[in-house]
Amino acid sequence: VGCSHEEIFDFAIAGNTAMHHLFLGLPTRHLSLSPYPPVSSRGLEFEASKLGLKGAPDSRAYLFPIVAGFVGGDAVADMIATRIYSDRRISLLIDIGTNAEIILGNKDGLYACSCASGPAFEGAHIKHGMAAMEGAIEKIWIDPETLRVNYKVIGGVKPVGICGSAVVDGIAWMLRSGIIDSKGRMVKGEGMFRMKIEDGLPAMVVASRDEAGIDRDIVITQQDVREIQLAKAAVYTGISILMRRARVRPSDVEKVYLAGAFGTFIDPESARDIGMLPEIPLGRVRFVGNTAGAGARMALISSRTRELAERILGRVKYVELAADRDFQKVFVDALELPNRRRELFPTVNRIIERNISRIRGD
């Protein structure tokens, strides 16, 4: 930013609970033991130099309060940036990473949880997964008539891999086109010229070796589908349980905030169609980017924002998903595409059935 260390007078730090504790040198062993209590949850302020931060001689460092063992100060910063704590309308905030923090509520109260969505959404554990950078396929769509696979690449160069949002796109289109069934199994059929066997399992070729910038086909494998099923089921389960606790239906949610790097790029229609998001009108979905960073910047320049963070903390009810009586059932149902409980996704199922009927000529 073009300034020296001596010109920095204040720091604001928002991160997950584990990073918060490691940064402060606090013990972390208990964070791996139920009920995963943090050593300290309130906001803290120190002389920056005592934390090893280089700034002006009298610079200070503020650390956001944390909600629970798996919902940290970054989630509090998310709430501040989106202002869901003051909105009379019910909002759903999802900050998607290796862990997804989910917050539901309005000015009358907030519920929060964290779910282990895993790194698949960020391209990890995916055969040709990569970060959203030049050469990554960022969007996939399939012509439902010809089953031709189309894609868009970041930077307009030859593709070398697929980022997480494109994998979600690909799976959504495979479902809509009948290439995979509700169990996530790939079904090889007439006209599916892009199908092949990869590592002994079926795979769909997104970019052939001739099209790619690497010396092999770029594919979405059966195992990739499984990884996304696990990740999306975790997110949906968190949302579903919070809605039940708050006595809220999907139709009651007037705003959906998608935050984080993955949340910035994902197609909400694809996320809904695979069953990661409930059936909420797509016009209510907003991409808000790095809200944790935005909230931290607000606290950096305002003592009132820091006081607000403490007040918000007192209004959040943390829900431990694994302890919920319905967790296992909701999660298992959510593994199917879009969900074993078809009545939860009437619009999506109608779209899928209509597309498959058209492909078959029914």
Short mmCIF file of C-alpha atoms in Angstrom, two decimals, residues 155-280:
data_model
loop_
_atom_site.label_atom_id
_atom_site.label_comp_id
_atom_site.label_asym_id
_atom_site.label_seq_id
_atom_site.Cartn_x
_atom_site.Cartn_y
_atom_site.Cartn_z
CA GLY A 155 -7.42 -15.77 -18.95
CA GLY A 156 -8.73 -17.17 -22.24
CA VAL A 157 -5.84 -19.66 -22.48
CA LYS A 158 -5.79 -23.43 -22.91
CA PRO A 159 -7.18 -25.10 -19.78
CA VAL A 160 -4.89 -26.87 -17.33
CA GLY A 161 -7.44 -27.75 -14.64
CA ILE A 162 -10.85 -27.02 -13.13
CA CYS A 163 -11.67 -24.74 -10.21
CA GLY A 164 -14.26 -25.70 -7.61
CA SER A 165 -17.10 -23.56 -8.93
CA ALA A 166 -16.78 -25.16 -12.37
CA VAL A 167 -16.89 -28.66 -10.88
CA VAL A 168 -20.19 -27.70 -9.21
CA ASP A 169 -21.41 -26.37 -12.58
CA GLY A 170 -20.37 -29.56 -14.32
CA ILE A 171 -22.12 -31.81 -11.82
CA ALA A 172 -25.28 -29.70 -11.93
CA TRP A 173 -25.37 -29.96 -15.72
CA MET A 174 -24.61 -33.68 -15.63
CA LEU A 175 -27.60 -34.09 -13.32
CA ARG A 176 -29.87 -31.94 -15.50
CA SER A 177 -28.79 -33.88 -18.59
CA GLY A 178 -29.17 -37.37 -17.13
CA ILE A 179 -25.44 -38.13 -17.24
CA ILE A 180 -25.56 -38.80 -13.50
CA ASP A 181 -28.52 -40.02 -11.49
CA SER A 182 -29.79 -38.88 -8.10
CA LYS A 183 -27.25 -41.13 -6.38
CA GLY A 184 -24.44 -39.38 -8.24
CA ARG A 185 -23.66 -42.42 -10.38
CA MET A 186 -22.50 -41.75 -13.91
CA VAL A 187 -24.78 -43.37 -16.45
CA LYS A 188 -23.17 -43.95 -19.83
CA GLY A 189 -25.73 -43.60 -22.61
CA GLU A 190 -26.13 -42.97 -26.31
CA GLY A 191 -24.63 -39.69 -27.46
CA MET A 192 -22.44 -39.29 -24.40
CA PHE A 193 -19.28 -39.18 -26.47
CA ARG A 194 -17.41 -37.42 -23.69
CA MET A 195 -17.52 -40.41 -21.35
CA LYS A 196 -14.42 -42.50 -20.63
CA ILE A 197 -12.92 -44.75 -17.97
CA GLU A 198 -10.38 -43.03 -15.70
CA ASP A 199 -8.62 -44.99 -12.95
CA GLY A 200 -11.14 -47.78 -13.39
CA LEU A 201 -14.15 -45.50 -12.92
CA PRO A 202 -16.33 -43.55 -15.37
CA ALA A 203 -15.43 -39.94 -16.04
CA MET A 204 -16.72 -37.12 -18.22
CA VAL A 205 -14.20 -35.36 -20.44
CA VAL A 206 -14.52 -31.59 -20.09
CA ALA A 207 -11.54 -30.67 -22.29
CA SER A 208 -9.86 -33.26 -24.49
CA ARG A 209 -6.11 -33.65 -24.64
CA ASP A 210 -6.09 -31.74 -27.95
CA GLU A 211 -7.91 -28.80 -26.36
CA ALA A 212 -6.03 -28.76 -23.06
CA GLY A 213 -2.80 -27.11 -22.05
CA ILE A 214 -1.65 -30.36 -20.44
CA ASP A 215 -0.82 -33.71 -22.01
CA ARG A 216 -4.05 -35.47 -21.04
CA ASP A 217 -7.81 -35.09 -20.97
CA ILE A 218 -9.25 -32.85 -18.26
CA VAL A 219 -12.10 -34.77 -16.68
CA ILE A 220 -14.67 -34.83 -13.91
CA THR A 221 -14.47 -38.29 -12.38
CA GLN A 222 -16.92 -40.39 -10.44
CA GLN A 223 -14.81 -39.73 -7.34
CA ASP A 224 -15.00 -35.97 -7.98
CA VAL A 225 -18.78 -36.25 -7.92
CA ARG A 226 -18.58 -38.09 -4.59
CA GLU A 227 -16.34 -35.39 -3.10
CA ILE A 228 -18.80 -32.67 -4.07
CA GLN A 229 -21.73 -34.71 -2.75
CA LEU A 230 -20.06 -34.90 0.66
CA ALA A 231 -19.22 -31.20 0.67
CA LYS A 232 -22.62 -29.98 -0.48
CA ALA A 233 -24.41 -32.30 1.95
CA ALA A 234 -22.44 -30.80 4.83
CA VAL A 235 -23.45 -27.26 3.85
CA TYR A 236 -27.10 -28.14 3.29
CA THR A 237 -27.24 -29.99 6.61
CA GLY A 238 -25.95 -26.93 8.45
CA ILE A 239 -28.50 -24.68 6.76
CA SER A 240 -31.34 -27.13 7.36
CA ILE A 241 -30.63 -27.57 11.06
CA LEU A 242 -30.29 -23.83 11.65
CA MET A 243 -33.61 -23.28 9.88
CA ARG A 244 -35.28 -25.84 12.09
CA ARG A 245 -33.82 -24.28 15.24
CA ALA A 246 -34.93 -20.80 14.13
CA ARG A 247 -38.32 -22.11 12.93
CA VAL A 248 -37.68 -20.66 9.51
CA ARG A 249 -38.71 -22.04 6.11
CA PRO A 250 -36.69 -21.48 2.93
CA SER A 251 -39.41 -19.15 1.65
CA ASP A 252 -38.93 -16.96 4.75
CA VAL A 253 -35.30 -16.19 3.86
CA GLU A 254 -35.20 -12.88 2.01
CA LYS A 255 -31.44 -12.54 1.53
CA VAL A 256 -28.71 -15.10 0.97
CA TYR A 257 -25.14 -13.82 1.24
CA LEU A 258 -22.43 -15.98 -0.33
CA ALA A 259 -19.03 -14.98 1.02
CA GLY A 260 -15.46 -16.15 0.66
CA ALA A 261 -13.42 -16.90 -2.44
CA PHE A 262 -15.58 -19.84 -3.51
CA GLY A 263 -18.80 -17.99 -2.73
CA THR A 264 -17.74 -15.22 -5.11
CA PHE A 265 -17.53 -17.51 -8.14
CA ILE A 266 -20.20 -20.16 -7.63
CA ASP A 267 -23.33 -20.13 -9.79
CA PRO A 268 -26.24 -20.07 -7.31
CA GLU A 269 -28.44 -22.01 -9.73
CA SER A 270 -25.88 -24.82 -9.87
CA ALA A 271 -25.53 -24.76 -6.07
CA ARG A 272 -29.29 -25.02 -5.70
CA ASP A 273 -29.70 -27.74 -8.32
CA ILE A 274 -27.19 -30.09 -6.68
CA GLY A 275 -28.87 -29.46 -3.33
CA MET A 276 -26.24 -27.36 -1.60
CA LEU A 277 -28.65 -24.46 -1.14
CA PRO A 278 -32.35 -24.91 -0.36
CA GLU A 279 -34.96 -23.82 -2.87
CA ILE A 280 -34.78 -20.08 -2.32
#
